[in-house]
Structure formats: C-alpha cells, structure tokens
C-alpha cells in the first residue's frame, strides 16, 4: 500500500486544478487519467485511472469448445493478439496433456521474437518518442531544448547524430529521419512474424499441439535475411535512447521522480525451452525456470520467487473500485491445484464475472478494470505489481535470476549481456543492460530498445536450432491429442507490454471457466479494497511537474510520459483537454508524494 511522506517545509499555498485526459485509447477498454495538480508546488497530488469499456471475454467463452480458445482470445487485442493465442495454447496443452514437437516450439518462439521487435519498435520510436521529440520539448520545455542543442551526443559514433537536439529532431512525427526509418523496420519485422505465424496479428498457424507452418529452408532463411537487415537499427536505437535519457537526468535534476514508484515488478516468462518444457503442472517450476526470459517477482529490488507455481497460487483478483458483483460466496471451480495446494477463491480459476453497470464515482467505483494483485506469502501484502511496460520487469527478473546463459544472451545477476553480430554497417556489438536505481518513467522506456536487442539475439539462436533440425530431417510440427472430459490448465507468457496468463477449466469437454489476464488490467487497475492505488495511479500521483507551462496552456507531458512508459496499448489516441482546467473552489492540503522503494 502506498504510504505518505512528510510535506517539506517552504511549500507555497496549494493551487489545485482538476485536469483529465480521457480517453487514452487502448485495445482493452478506454483508458482515462484524472488528476489533481498543484501548480503552486508543481506536483500531481492525486490520480485516478479509469476504463469505460466492458469486454466480457470471460463471460462468452463459457460453453465453447476449448480448442477454439486461442482463436477467440487473440481478438482481445488488436496489437498483441498472437501473445494471447500463444498463452491460450500453453494453457490448453497443460489441460490436454500434450507437448508440441521441438521444431514447433522454435517456430512459435521465432514468431513471438518478431512480435516483440515489431511492437516495441513502433511503440518506442513512433509513439513514446513523440513526447521526447524536438517539437514536443520545444512546446513544453524550451530551456531543455536550448541545452540539447549545445550538448554533444556521447554515442554519436554509433547512431550518427552530433547533438541531443539532432536526435530529438530525428524523432519528429512524420518528418524525422528515425521516425520514418522505424516505420520501415516495423514493416520488415511484421513480415518476419508472418513467416512463422501466418497472419498478423491474429495467427492462422498456431494451434494447441503445435503449428501449421511448413518448415521449409526458405521459411527460416527469409526470416534471417530480414533480421540481419534491421540488426544495425537495433544497435543504433539503444545508443540513441541512452543518450536522450541520460541527458534528461542531467538537464532536469530530480527527473528520476517522474513516474517513480516502489519496485514491484512481475514477469511471467517468455520463450519456452523445447528441451525442458512438457506443460505438466507438476514440472512447471522446472520448465518455467528454463524459459529464455526468466519469470519472477521483484519486491523492493529483491527477487522474491521465480517459480511459476508460487506465482500462480499468489494470484488474486480483487474488485476494489470496479463495476462488478463479488463471487466469493459461490462454489469454487478449483479447490486445489494438481500438486494439492489450496487455490484461493479470488484466484482466476475461481473467478466469476458479473458486470454491474453504474455511474462513475471517484469516491466509490470508477472503472471496468478489476484489481489483480499478488499475495505475498511472507508479508501477507496484496501487491499491486506492474510490468515496467514489459521490458523492465523482464530484464530485471532475468538479470537477478542469473539463469539465462545462451550464446547470445547471458544474465549475470546484476545485468543482462546481449551480443549481436556484425550487420550491414556496424561491427559485432555487445550491449549490457544494468539493473537501474529506480523503477520510473525513463527506466521503463530505456529498457524497451534493450529488449528489442534481446529479442533479436534470441531469434538468432532459435533460427540456428530450427535450421539444424531441418537439416537433420526432423520436420514434425504437430502432435495429436484428445480433449478430456474434465481438466484445468494455466498458461504463462509475456505479452509485449508484460505479464499474460490464461486460466482454463474444462467440464464435459467444454469451457466451464476461462480468465485471461493481460498486462493492462495489472497496470491500469483502480484502487483495491485496501485503498492501494494501481500502478498508473501510483506512478503519476506524487510525481513532480517539470513542464514549464502553466494551467492555461498545460500539455501534461510529464504525466503522459509516465502513462505511456507502461505501454498502455495505442496511446497515440490521447485526447487532451487543453483549456485552463477546473480550479477547485475548496482549497485543501492533499497528501504529498508517496514512498518510493
């Protein structure tokens, strides 16, 4: 739970203004951010995150043939639909007791690697960096732009830009050099995806039990040729991002407080190891730890667990400030997991979704998003985990776990080392992401290009192993199975923007209960029954305002940078109120700040 800090001395009388950004469009619902800003003391004193759309997949999945689950759930999202299909197949394979052939796992991993490269590139360079580009910085912080024009870019020998302002200019929308190049890279990486999964973004060749992709030599060589075409862009992206983000820390002392919250990170793991995974729940800890992105939960900078069974049993879906009827007095679907561990009534296996439409009330219920939490078995806390936008949590848990050790990626215990081969113009390069001091806006954004490099590096390994199998004549990509009368299954994966789980209950060969939990409900959750704010709310609330504009022409760029750092699906659809806002008639002294781990 967020705790308060003592208000510093020398503060001015509060000048509180209500300001909202609604909708911030995304696939899973419509996101709105409602704030109270103290312009006298330049800080956000209160934040509410809302969603105005009910989706209902957990309702209409009931009674369906479970084999259709992957095709249906991919429609949850128009960006990361393949992540849902993959995760659904993982859950089904556990329920059916089927293990896909190794080559099928390599093909799935290659598709997901291409998706990470595609989505992170288009989001970072064409959406996030609009908030850091020359045009935006000129409108919100002209003093910072003037300094950027005088500041030499330290990594110019890699990316080719002389000053920080030159990089910012290259990210100007529709006109900037890097902005346009990123669009081309996104096209190429989408082509790579389609070679493996057939169609973007709703795969046509991913099934429980394997894939329908024909494993021919040109399937993999066409993927490799495209990968090598973009490999130098990946190296330059890391250098450009490091230069700009390091500059912001220097140019705006205290900027580390923007979007900073207690380090509460969750990662469910990505890319199955075909030599270890068997999808049996009894072995889930073993094959989970063998993933090429290590699952885990990090609290206050320390790794609490990287066991998927622990992660699974700790899941709690709380109503809090959301528009639903409680289900705790109903009969549970699952009382114990396959290992005999008791399953909580608020676990996704037992959830029943009963929507209760009502008027939005910020003192009561105000969102269609529930409040997923993870129950810490030692402290008893219900932790409002966030994903760090996806890459921050993935890199952090992998680094601390120290389990990933491949020819191209190595976790050291405090960093992740990524080796990329020589490209068209740049030499062989080793990049190293180090665990940062903070979980904040800049570090969420900084992690993203590093994870693009991570995905590119792992794709090289998957290609080598897949082509080796092909040369040996091992081309099997599908395993038959039967749908059982009764079964349960769970799938854990990483959507582009973070944790993704699917929980399935089968009765009479039909879906009796199905609950997918993507990253957005975790990040966009409202206050829970204990009053704990969700990650968006917590990260924005208490952060300082560095924008030089006052209430009359306030752009809210620091707030938008924080929300976007979580990658909240299609944030390009922000509708901003550009007027003077609404000054509250009752002046009060709201709680200052929040403790940051």
Coordinates of C-alpha atoms in Angstrom, one line a residue:
X1 CA 0.0 0.0 0.0
X2 CA 1.2 3.5 -0.8
X3 CA 2.4 5.3 2.3
X4 CA 2.7 9.1 2.7
X5 CA 5.7 11.3 3.3
X6 CA 6.0 14.3 5.4
X7 CA 5.4 17.5 3.5
X8 CA 8.6 19.5 3.0
X9 CA 8.9 23.0 4.5
X10 CA 8.8 26.1 2.4
X11 CA 5.8 25.0 0.3
X12 CA 3.5 27.5 -1.2
X13 CA -0.2 27.6 -0.6
X14 CA -1.7 24.9 -2.8
X15 CA -3.2 25.8 -6.2
X16 CA -5.2 22.7 -7.1
X17 CA -6.6 22.2 -10.6
X18 CA -8.6 19.3 -11.9
X19 CA -7.2 18.0 -15.2
X20 CA -8.2 14.9 -17.1
X21 CA -7.1 13.0 -20.2
X22 CA -9.9 10.8 -21.3
X23 CA -9.9 8.7 -23.4
X24 CA -6.4 7.4 -23.7
X25 CA -7.4 4.9 -26.3
X26 CA -6.2 1.3 -26.0
X27 CA -7.4 -2.1 -27.1
X28 CA -8.7 -3.5 -23.8
X29 CA -11.1 -0.7 -22.9
X30 CA -10.8 3.0 -22.9
X31 CA -8.3 4.4 -20.5
X32 CA -8.8 7.8 -18.8
X33 CA -6.4 9.6 -16.4
X34 CA -8.0 12.0 -13.9
X35 CA -5.7 14.2 -11.9
X36 CA -5.5 17.0 -9.4
X37 CA -2.4 19.1 -10.0
X38 CA -0.9 21.6 -7.5
X39 CA 0.5 24.2 -9.9
X40 CA 1.9 26.3 -7.0
X41 CA 4.2 23.4 -5.9
X42 CA 4.5 21.8 -9.3
X43 CA 3.2 18.3 -8.5
X44 CA 0.4 15.8 -9.1
X45 CA -1.3 15.3 -5.9
X46 CA -4.0 12.8 -6.9
X47 CA -4.6 10.4 -9.8
X48 CA -7.4 8.0 -10.8
X49 CA -7.2 5.6 -13.7
X50 CA -10.5 4.6 -15.3
X51 CA -11.7 2.3 -18.1
X52 CA -15.1 3.0 -19.7
X53 CA -15.4 -0.3 -21.7
X54 CA -16.5 -3.7 -20.6
X55 CA -15.2 -6.5 -22.8
X56 CA -16.6 -9.7 -21.3
X57 CA -14.5 -12.4 -22.8
X58 CA -14.6 -14.4 -19.6
X59 CA -18.4 -14.4 -19.9
X60 CA -18.9 -15.6 -23.5
X61 CA -16.1 -18.1 -23.5
X62 CA -18.2 -20.4 -21.3
X63 CA -19.6 -23.3 -23.2
X64 CA -17.3 -23.0 -26.1
X65 CA -15.1 -25.8 -27.5
X66 CA -11.7 -25.3 -25.7
X67 CA -9.8 -25.8 -28.9
X68 CA -11.3 -22.5 -30.2
X69 CA -9.9 -20.6 -27.2
X70 CA -6.7 -19.4 -29.0
X71 CA -8.6 -18.1 -32.0
X72 CA -11.2 -16.3 -29.9
X73 CA -8.8 -14.8 -27.3
X74 CA -6.5 -13.4 -29.9
X75 CA -9.3 -10.9 -30.6
X76 CA -8.9 -9.5 -27.1
X77 CA -6.2 -7.2 -28.5
X78 CA -5.5 -5.8 -32.0
X79 CA -1.8 -5.4 -31.2
X80 CA -0.7 -8.4 -29.2
X81 CA -3.3 -11.0 -30.3
X82 CA -0.6 -13.5 -31.1
X83 CA 0.6 -13.3 -27.4
X84 CA -3.0 -14.3 -26.4
X85 CA -3.1 -17.2 -28.8
X86 CA 0.3 -18.5 -27.6
X87 CA -0.7 -18.2 -24.0
X88 CA -4.0 -19.9 -24.6
X89 CA -2.3 -22.7 -26.4
X90 CA 0.1 -23.1 -23.4
X91 CA -3.0 -23.4 -21.0
X92 CA -4.7 -25.9 -23.4
X93 CA -1.6 -28.0 -23.7
X94 CA -1.5 -28.4 -20.0
X95 CA -5.2 -29.3 -19.9
X96 CA -4.9 -31.8 -22.8
X97 CA -1.5 -33.3 -21.6
X98 CA 0.1 -32.7 -25.0
X99 CA 3.7 -31.5 -25.7
X100 CA 4.3 -29.9 -29.2
X101 CA 7.3 -31.1 -31.2
X102 CA 10.5 -29.1 -30.6
X103 CA 10.5 -27.6 -34.0
X104 CA 7.0 -26.2 -33.4
X105 CA 8.3 -24.5 -30.2
X106 CA 11.2 -22.9 -32.2
X107 CA 8.7 -21.6 -34.7
X108 CA 6.4 -20.2 -32.0
X109 CA 9.4 -18.6 -30.3
X110 CA 10.6 -17.0 -33.6
X111 CA 7.1 -15.6 -34.2
X112 CA 7.0 -14.1 -30.7
X113 CA 10.5 -12.7 -31.0
X114 CA 9.5 -10.9 -34.2
X115 CA 6.4 -9.6 -32.5
X116 CA 8.5 -8.1 -29.7
X117 CA 10.8 -6.4 -32.2
X118 CA 7.8 -5.1 -34.3
X119 CA 5.7 -3.8 -31.4
X120 CA 8.4 -2.3 -29.3
X121 CA 10.0 -0.5 -32.2
X122 CA 6.8 1.1 -33.5
X123 CA 5.7 2.0 -30.0
X124 CA 9.0 3.4 -28.8
X125 CA 10.0 5.3 -31.9
X126 CA 6.7 6.3 -33.3
X127 CA 4.6 6.8 -30.1
X128 CA 6.8 7.2 -27.0
X129 CA 9.4 9.4 -28.6
X130 CA 6.9 11.9 -29.8
X131 CA 6.9 13.1 -26.1
X132 CA 10.7 13.5 -26.3
X133 CA 11.0 14.9 -29.8
X134 CA 12.1 18.4 -30.8
X135 CA 8.6 19.6 -31.4
X136 CA 7.2 18.5 -28.1
X137 CA 10.2 19.6 -26.0
X138 CA 10.1 23.0 -27.7
X139 CA 6.4 23.3 -26.7
X140 CA 6.8 22.2 -23.1
X141 CA 10.5 22.8 -22.0
X142 CA 12.2 25.3 -24.4
X143 CA 15.0 25.7 -22.0
X144 CA 15.8 22.0 -22.2
X145 CA 15.8 22.1 -26.0
X146 CA 18.2 25.0 -25.9
X147 CA 20.5 22.9 -23.8
X148 CA 20.1 19.9 -26.0
X149 CA 21.3 22.0 -29.0
X150 CA 24.5 22.6 -27.1
X151 CA 25.0 19.1 -25.8
X152 CA 27.1 16.6 -27.9
X153 CA 25.6 13.2 -28.2
X154 CA 28.1 10.8 -26.4
X155 CA 27.3 7.8 -28.7
X156 CA 27.3 9.7 -31.9
X157 CA 29.8 7.3 -33.4
X158 CA 27.2 4.6 -33.3
X159 CA 24.0 6.4 -34.3
X160 CA 25.5 9.2 -36.3
X161 CA 23.9 12.3 -34.7
X162 CA 26.0 15.1 -33.4
X163 CA 23.9 16.6 -30.7
X164 CA 21.0 15.6 -28.4
X165 CA 18.8 18.0 -30.3
X166 CA 19.6 16.3 -33.6
X167 CA 18.3 13.0 -32.1
X168 CA 15.2 14.8 -30.9
X169 CA 14.6 16.3 -34.4
X170 CA 15.0 12.8 -35.9
X171 CA 12.0 11.7 -33.9
X172 CA 9.7 14.5 -35.0
X173 CA 6.5 12.7 -36.2
X174 CA 6.1 12.1 -40.0
X175 CA 9.2 14.1 -40.8
X176 CA 12.0 12.9 -38.6
X177 CA 14.6 10.5 -40.1
X178 CA 14.4 7.9 -37.3
X179 CA 10.6 8.2 -37.1
X180 CA 10.4 7.2 -40.8
X181 CA 13.1 4.5 -40.5
X182 CA 11.3 2.9 -37.6
X183 CA 8.2 2.5 -39.7
X184 CA 10.2 0.6 -42.3
X185 CA 11.7 -1.6 -39.6
X186 CA 8.2 -2.3 -38.3
X187 CA 7.2 -3.5 -41.7
X188 CA 10.1 -5.8 -42.0
X189 CA 9.6 -7.3 -38.5
X190 CA 6.0 -7.8 -39.2
X191 CA 7.0 -9.8 -42.3
X192 CA 9.2 -11.9 -40.1
X193 CA 6.3 -12.6 -37.8
X194 CA 4.0 -13.7 -40.7
X195 CA 6.6 -16.2 -41.9
X196 CA 6.2 -18.0 -38.7
X197 CA 2.6 -17.4 -37.5
X198 CA 0.9 -16.8 -40.9
X199 CA -1.1 -13.7 -40.1
X200 CA -0.6 -10.6 -38.0
X201 CA -1.9 -10.0 -35.5
X202 CA -4.4 -13.0 -35.3
X203 CA -2.2 -16.0 -36.1
X204 CA -3.6 -18.6 -38.5
X205 CA -0.9 -21.3 -37.9
X206 CA -0.7 -21.6 -34.1
X207 CA -2.7 -24.4 -32.6
X208 CA -2.6 -26.4 -29.3
X209 CA -0.3 -29.3 -30.0
X210 CA 1.9 -27.4 -32.5
X211 CA 1.9 -25.2 -35.6
X212 CA 0.7 -25.3 -39.1
X213 CA 3.7 -23.5 -40.5
X214 CA 5.5 -25.5 -43.2
X215 CA 9.2 -25.8 -42.1
X216 CA 11.0 -25.3 -45.4
X217 CA 14.5 -23.9 -45.7
X218 CA 13.4 -20.6 -47.2
X219 CA 11.0 -20.2 -44.2
X220 CA 14.0 -19.6 -42.0
X221 CA 16.4 -18.0 -44.4
X222 CA 13.8 -15.4 -45.4
X223 CA 13.4 -14.6 -41.7
X224 CA 17.2 -14.5 -41.2
X225 CA 17.8 -12.1 -44.1
X226 CA 15.2 -9.7 -42.7
X227 CA 16.6 -9.9 -39.2
X228 CA 20.1 -9.1 -40.5
X229 CA 18.7 -6.1 -42.4
X230 CA 17.4 -4.5 -39.2
X231 CA 20.2 -5.6 -36.8
X232 CA 22.1 -2.3 -37.1
X233 CA 19.0 -0.2 -36.5
X234 CA 18.6 -2.1 -33.2
X235 CA 22.1 -1.2 -32.1
X236 CA 21.6 2.5 -33.0
X237 CA 18.2 2.6 -31.2
X238 CA 19.9 1.5 -27.9
X239 CA 22.6 4.2 -28.3
X240 CA 20.0 7.0 -29.2
X241 CA 17.8 6.1 -26.3
X242 CA 20.7 6.0 -23.8
X243 CA 21.9 9.4 -25.0
X244 CA 18.5 11.1 -24.7
X245 CA 17.5 9.6 -21.4
X246 CA 20.9 10.3 -19.8
X247 CA 20.5 13.9 -21.0
X248 CA 17.1 14.3 -19.3
X249 CA 18.5 13.2 -16.0
X250 CA 21.3 15.8 -16.4
X251 CA 19.1 18.6 -17.8
X252 CA 16.3 18.3 -15.3
X253 CA 17.7 17.4 -11.8
X254 CA 15.1 15.4 -10.0
X255 CA 13.6 13.9 -13.1
X256 CA 14.1 10.4 -11.7
X257 CA 11.0 11.2 -9.5
X258 CA 8.7 11.3 -12.6
X259 CA 6.8 8.1 -12.7
X260 CA 8.8 6.6 -9.9
X261 CA 7.1 4.0 -7.6
X262 CA 8.1 1.3 -5.3
X263 CA 9.9 -1.5 -7.1
X264 CA 7.0 -4.1 -7.5
X265 CA 7.7 -5.9 -10.8
X266 CA 6.2 -9.1 -12.2
X267 CA 7.2 -11.2 -15.2
X268 CA 5.6 -14.5 -16.2
X269 CA 8.4 -15.6 -18.5
X270 CA 8.8 -16.0 -22.3
X271 CA 10.1 -18.3 -25.0
X272 CA 9.8 -22.0 -23.9
X273 CA 12.9 -24.1 -23.9
X274 CA 11.9 -27.1 -26.1
X275 CA 14.4 -29.4 -24.3
X276 CA 12.7 -28.9 -20.9
X277 CA 9.1 -27.8 -21.3
X278 CA 6.4 -30.6 -21.1
X279 CA 3.5 -28.4 -19.9
X280 CA 2.8 -30.6 -16.9
X281 CA 1.8 -28.6 -13.9
X282 CA 3.9 -30.8 -11.6
X283 CA 7.0 -29.8 -13.5
X284 CA 6.0 -26.1 -14.1
X285 CA 8.7 -24.7 -11.8
X286 CA 11.4 -26.6 -13.7
X287 CA 10.3 -25.7 -17.2
X288 CA 9.4 -22.1 -16.1
X289 CA 12.9 -21.5 -14.9
X290 CA 14.2 -22.9 -18.2
X291 CA 12.4 -20.2 -20.2
X292 CA 14.7 -17.8 -22.1
X293 CA 13.1 -14.9 -20.2
X294 CA 13.0 -15.9 -16.5
X295 CA 9.7 -15.5 -14.7
X296 CA 9.8 -13.8 -11.3
X297 CA 8.5 -11.2 -8.9
X298 CA 10.8 -8.4 -7.7
X299 CA 9.9 -6.5 -4.5
X300 CA 12.0 -3.6 -3.4
X301 CA 14.7 -4.7 -5.7
X302 CA 14.9 -8.3 -4.4
X303 CA 13.8 -11.4 -6.2
X304 CA 11.0 -13.0 -4.2
X305 CA 10.5 -16.0 -6.4
X306 CA 11.0 -17.3 -9.9
X307 CA 8.8 -20.3 -9.5
X308 CA 5.6 -20.3 -11.6
X309 CA 3.7 -22.4 -9.1
X310 CA 4.3 -19.8 -6.5
X311 CA 3.4 -17.1 -8.9
X312 CA 0.2 -18.9 -9.9
X313 CA -1.0 -19.6 -6.4
X314 CA -0.4 -16.0 -5.3
X315 CA -2.8 -14.5 -8.0
X316 CA -5.7 -12.6 -6.5
X317 CA -8.4 -10.8 -8.5
X318 CA -9.9 -8.1 -6.3
X319 CA -12.8 -5.9 -7.1
X320 CA -11.9 -2.7 -5.3
X321 CA -13.2 0.3 -7.2
X322 CA -14.6 -1.7 -10.2
X323 CA -18.1 -2.3 -11.5
X324 CA -18.6 -6.0 -10.7
X325 CA -20.5 -8.2 -8.3
X326 CA -18.4 -10.3 -5.9
X327 CA -18.2 -14.1 -6.4
X328 CA -16.6 -15.2 -3.1
X329 CA -19.8 -16.8 -1.8
X330 CA -20.2 -19.1 -4.9
X331 CA -19.0 -22.6 -5.3
X332 CA -15.3 -22.7 -6.4
X333 CA -14.4 -24.3 -9.8
X334 CA -11.0 -25.4 -8.4
X335 CA -10.2 -26.1 -4.7
X336 CA -6.7 -27.5 -5.1
X337 CA -4.1 -27.3 -7.8
X338 CA -2.6 -30.6 -9.3
X339 CA 0.0 -30.6 -6.6
X340 CA -2.6 -30.5 -3.8
X341 CA -2.1 -26.8 -2.9
X342 CA -5.2 -24.9 -1.9
X343 CA -6.5 -22.4 -4.5
X344 CA -7.9 -19.2 -3.2
X345 CA -11.5 -18.1 -4.1
X346 CA -10.1 -14.9 -5.7
X347 CA -7.8 -16.9 -8.0
X348 CA -8.6 -16.6 -11.8
X349 CA -9.6 -20.3 -11.9
X350 CA -12.5 -19.5 -9.5
X351 CA -13.5 -16.1 -10.8
X352 CA -17.0 -15.4 -12.0
X353 CA -17.5 -12.2 -13.9
X354 CA -20.8 -10.5 -13.2
X355 CA -20.8 -6.9 -14.5
X356 CA -22.8 -4.2 -12.6
X357 CA -23.0 -1.0 -14.8
X358 CA -23.2 2.2 -12.7
X359 CA -22.3 5.8 -12.6
X360 CA -18.6 6.6 -12.2
X361 CA -17.8 7.7 -8.6
X362 CA -14.2 8.5 -7.7
X363 CA -15.1 8.0 -4.1
X364 CA -16.6 4.6 -4.9
X365 CA -16.5 2.6 -8.1
X366 CA -15.0 4.2 -11.2
X367 CA -13.6 1.6 -13.6
X368 CA -14.3 -1.6 -15.5
X369 CA -10.8 -2.8 -14.8
X370 CA -10.6 -5.1 -11.7
X371 CA -7.5 -5.0 -9.4
X372 CA -5.2 -8.0 -10.0
X373 CA -2.8 -8.4 -7.1
X374 CA -0.2 -10.9 -6.0
X375 CA -0.4 -12.2 -2.4
X376 CA 3.0 -12.2 -0.8
X377 CA 3.0 -15.4 1.3
X378 CA 5.5 -14.0 3.8
X379 CA 4.3 -10.5 4.4
X380 CA 0.6 -11.0 3.6
X381 CA 0.6 -8.0 1.4
X382 CA -1.6 -7.9 -1.8
X383 CA 1.0 -6.3 -4.1
X384 CA 0.0 -4.0 -6.9
X385 CA 2.7 -5.4 -9.3
X386 CA 3.5 -3.6 -12.5
X387 CA 5.2 -4.8 -15.6
X388 CA 7.5 -1.9 -16.2
X389 CA 6.0 -1.6 -19.6
X390 CA 7.1 -5.2 -20.2
X391 CA 10.8 -5.0 -20.8
X392 CA 11.8 -3.5 -17.4
X393 CA 10.3 -6.4 -15.5
X394 CA 11.6 -9.0 -18.0
X395 CA 15.2 -7.7 -17.9
X396 CA 15.1 -7.2 -14.1
X397 CA 13.8 -10.7 -13.2
X398 CA 16.1 -12.3 -15.8
X399 CA 19.1 -10.4 -14.5
X400 CA 18.5 -11.2 -10.8
X401 CA 17.8 -14.9 -11.5
X402 CA 21.0 -15.4 -13.4
X403 CA 19.6 -18.5 -15.2
X404 CA 19.7 -17.5 -18.9
X405 CA 23.0 -18.4 -20.4
X406 CA 23.0 -18.7 -24.2
X407 CA 25.4 -17.9 -27.0
X408 CA 23.8 -14.5 -27.5
X409 CA 22.2 -13.6 -24.1
X410 CA 23.6 -14.0 -20.6
X411 CA 22.1 -13.0 -17.2
X412 CA 24.9 -12.0 -14.8
X413 CA 23.0 -11.5 -11.6
X414 CA 23.1 -7.7 -11.9
X415 CA 22.7 -7.2 -15.7
X416 CA 21.8 -8.8 -19.0
X417 CA 24.5 -9.0 -21.6
X418 CA 23.4 -9.1 -25.3
X419 CA 25.6 -10.0 -28.2
X420 CA 24.6 -9.0 -31.7
X421 CA 26.6 -10.0 -34.8
X422 CA 28.1 -7.7 -37.5
X423 CA 25.4 -6.0 -39.6
X424 CA 25.4 -4.1 -42.8
X425 CA 27.5 -1.2 -41.4
X426 CA 28.1 -1.7 -37.7
X427 CA 30.5 -4.3 -36.2
X428 CA 29.7 -7.1 -33.8
X429 CA 28.4 -5.4 -30.7
X430 CA 27.8 -6.4 -27.1
X431 CA 25.2 -4.4 -25.2
X432 CA 24.6 -4.6 -21.5
X433 CA 21.5 -3.6 -19.6
X434 CA 22.3 -2.9 -15.9
X435 CA 19.7 -3.0 -13.1
X436 CA 18.8 0.6 -12.5
X437 CA 18.4 2.6 -9.3
X438 CA 14.7 3.2 -9.9
X439 CA 11.5 1.9 -11.4
X440 CA 10.4 5.1 -13.1
X441 CA 9.3 6.6 -16.4
X442 CA 12.8 6.9 -18.0
X443 CA 13.9 3.4 -17.0
X444 CA 10.7 1.8 -18.3
X445 CA 11.4 3.5 -21.6
X446 CA 15.1 2.8 -21.6
X447 CA 14.5 -0.9 -21.2
X448 CA 12.5 -1.2 -24.3
X449 CA 15.2 -0.9 -27.0
X450 CA 17.4 -3.2 -24.9
X451 CA 14.7 -5.8 -25.1
X452 CA 14.4 -5.4 -28.8
X453 CA 18.1 -6.3 -28.9
X454 CA 17.4 -9.2 -26.6
X455 CA 14.7 -10.5 -28.9
X456 CA 16.9 -10.1 -32.0
X457 CA 19.7 -12.0 -30.2
X458 CA 17.4 -14.9 -29.1
X459 CA 15.9 -15.1 -32.6
X460 CA 19.4 -15.9 -33.9
X461 CA 19.6 -18.9 -31.5
X462 CA 16.1 -20.1 -32.4
X463 CA 17.0 -19.9 -36.1
X464 CA 20.2 -21.9 -35.7
X465 CA 18.4 -24.6 -33.7
X466 CA 15.5 -24.8 -36.1
X467 CA 17.6 -25.0 -39.2
X468 CA 19.8 -27.6 -37.6
X469 CA 16.7 -29.8 -37.0
X470 CA 15.5 -29.2 -40.6
X471 CA 18.9 -30.3 -42.0
X472 CA 18.7 -33.5 -39.8
X473 CA 15.3 -34.3 -41.3
X474 CA 13.3 -33.6 -38.1
X475 CA 10.4 -31.7 -39.5
X476 CA 7.5 -32.7 -37.3
X477 CA 5.5 -29.7 -36.1
X478 CA 2.3 -31.1 -34.6
X479 CA 1.2 -33.7 -32.0
X480 CA -2.3 -35.1 -31.8
X481 CA -4.4 -35.0 -28.6
X482 CA -7.8 -35.6 -27.2
X483 CA -9.9 -33.1 -25.3
X484 CA -10.5 -34.6 -21.8
X485 CA -13.9 -34.6 -20.1
X486 CA -12.6 -32.6 -17.2
X487 CA -9.3 -30.7 -16.8
X488 CA -7.7 -27.5 -15.7
X489 CA -4.8 -25.6 -17.3
X490 CA -2.9 -22.4 -17.0
X491 CA -0.6 -20.6 -19.4
X492 CA 2.0 -18.1 -18.5
X493 CA 3.6 -15.8 -21.1
X494 CA 4.8 -12.3 -21.7
X495 CA 2.6 -10.1 -23.9
X496 CA 4.6 -7.2 -25.4
X497 CA 3.7 -4.9 -22.6
X498 CA 4.1 -7.5 -19.8
X499 CA 2.6 -10.3 -17.8
X500 CA 0.0 -12.5 -19.5
X501 CA -1.9 -15.5 -18.0
X502 CA -4.8 -17.7 -19.2
X503 CA -6.6 -19.9 -16.8
X504 CA -8.9 -22.7 -18.2
X505 CA -11.4 -25.0 -16.6
X506 CA -12.9 -27.8 -18.8
X507 CA -16.1 -29.8 -17.9
X508 CA -17.9 -32.1 -20.2
X509 CA -15.3 -31.3 -22.9
X510 CA -16.5 -27.6 -22.9
X511 CA -15.1 -24.4 -21.3
X512 CA -16.6 -24.1 -17.8
X513 CA -14.5 -21.1 -16.8
X514 CA -11.8 -19.1 -18.7
X515 CA -10.0 -16.0 -17.5
X516 CA -7.3 -14.2 -19.4
X517 CA -5.3 -11.6 -17.6
X518 CA -3.1 -9.4 -19.8
X519 CA -0.8 -6.7 -18.5
X520 CA -3.2 -3.8 -18.9
X521 CA -5.5 -4.8 -16.0
X522 CA -2.4 -5.1 -13.8
X523 CA -1.1 -1.7 -14.8
X524 CA -4.4 0.2 -15.2
X525 CA -6.1 -1.2 -12.1
X526 CA -8.0 1.2 -9.8
X527 CA -7.7 1.3 -6.1
X528 CA -8.4 -2.1 -4.5
X529 CA -10.4 -2.9 -1.3
X530 CA -7.4 -1.9 0.8
X531 CA -7.2 1.5 -0.9
X532 CA -4.0 0.6 -2.7
X533 CA -3.7 2.5 -6.0
X534 CA -3.0 0.7 -9.2
X535 CA 0.4 1.3 -10.9
X536 CA -0.7 4.1 -13.3
X537 CA -2.3 5.9 -10.4
X538 CA 0.7 5.3 -8.0
X539 CA 3.3 6.3 -10.6
X540 CA 1.5 9.5 -11.6
X541 CA 0.3 10.5 -8.1
X542 CA 3.0 12.4 -6.3
X543 CA 5.3 13.0 -9.2
X544 CA 6.7 16.4 -9.8
X545 CA 5.8 18.5 -12.8
X546 CA 8.7 19.8 -14.9
X547 CA 6.7 21.2 -17.8
X548 CA 7.3 24.9 -18.0
X549 CA 3.7 25.8 -19.0
X550 CA 1.1 26.9 -16.5
X551 CA -2.6 25.8 -16.3
X552 CA -3.7 27.9 -19.3
X553 CA -1.5 26.0 -21.8
X554 CA -0.6 22.9 -19.9
X555 CA 0.2 19.9 -22.1
X556 CA 0.6 17.3 -19.3
X557 CA 3.7 15.9 -21.0
X558 CA 5.3 14.5 -17.8
X559 CA 2.0 12.7 -17.0
X560 CA 1.7 11.4 -20.5
X561 CA 5.3 10.2 -20.5
X562 CA 4.6 8.3 -17.3
X563 CA 1.4 6.6 -18.6
X564 CA 3.0 5.8 -21.9
X565 CA 6.1 4.3 -20.3
X566 CA 3.8 1.4 -19.3
X567 CA 2.9 0.8 -23.0
X568 CA -0.9 1.1 -22.4
X569 CA -1.9 0.0 -25.9
X570 CA -2.4 2.6 -28.6
X571 CA -1.6 5.7 -26.5
X572 CA -1.4 7.6 -29.8
X573 CA -5.2 8.1 -29.3
X574 CA -4.8 10.5 -26.4
X575 CA -7.4 13.2 -26.3
X576 CA -6.2 16.1 -24.2
X577 CA -8.1 18.9 -22.6
X578 CA -6.0 22.0 -23.5
X579 CA -8.0 24.6 -21.6
X580 CA -7.5 26.1 -18.1
X581 CA -8.8 23.1 -16.3
X582 CA -11.2 23.4 -13.4
X583 CA -9.9 25.1 -10.3
X584 CA -11.3 23.6 -7.1
X585 CA -13.3 26.0 -5.0
X586 CA -12.2 24.3 -1.8
X587 CA -8.5 24.7 -1.3
X588 CA -7.1 21.9 0.8
X589 CA -3.7 20.3 1.6
X590 CA -3.6 16.9 -0.1
X591 CA -1.2 14.2 0.9
X592 CA 2.2 15.0 -0.5
X593 CA 4.1 12.4 -2.6
X594 CA 4.4 8.7 -1.9
X595 CA 7.1 6.5 -0.6
X596 CA 9.4 5.1 -3.4
X597 CA 11.3 1.9 -2.9

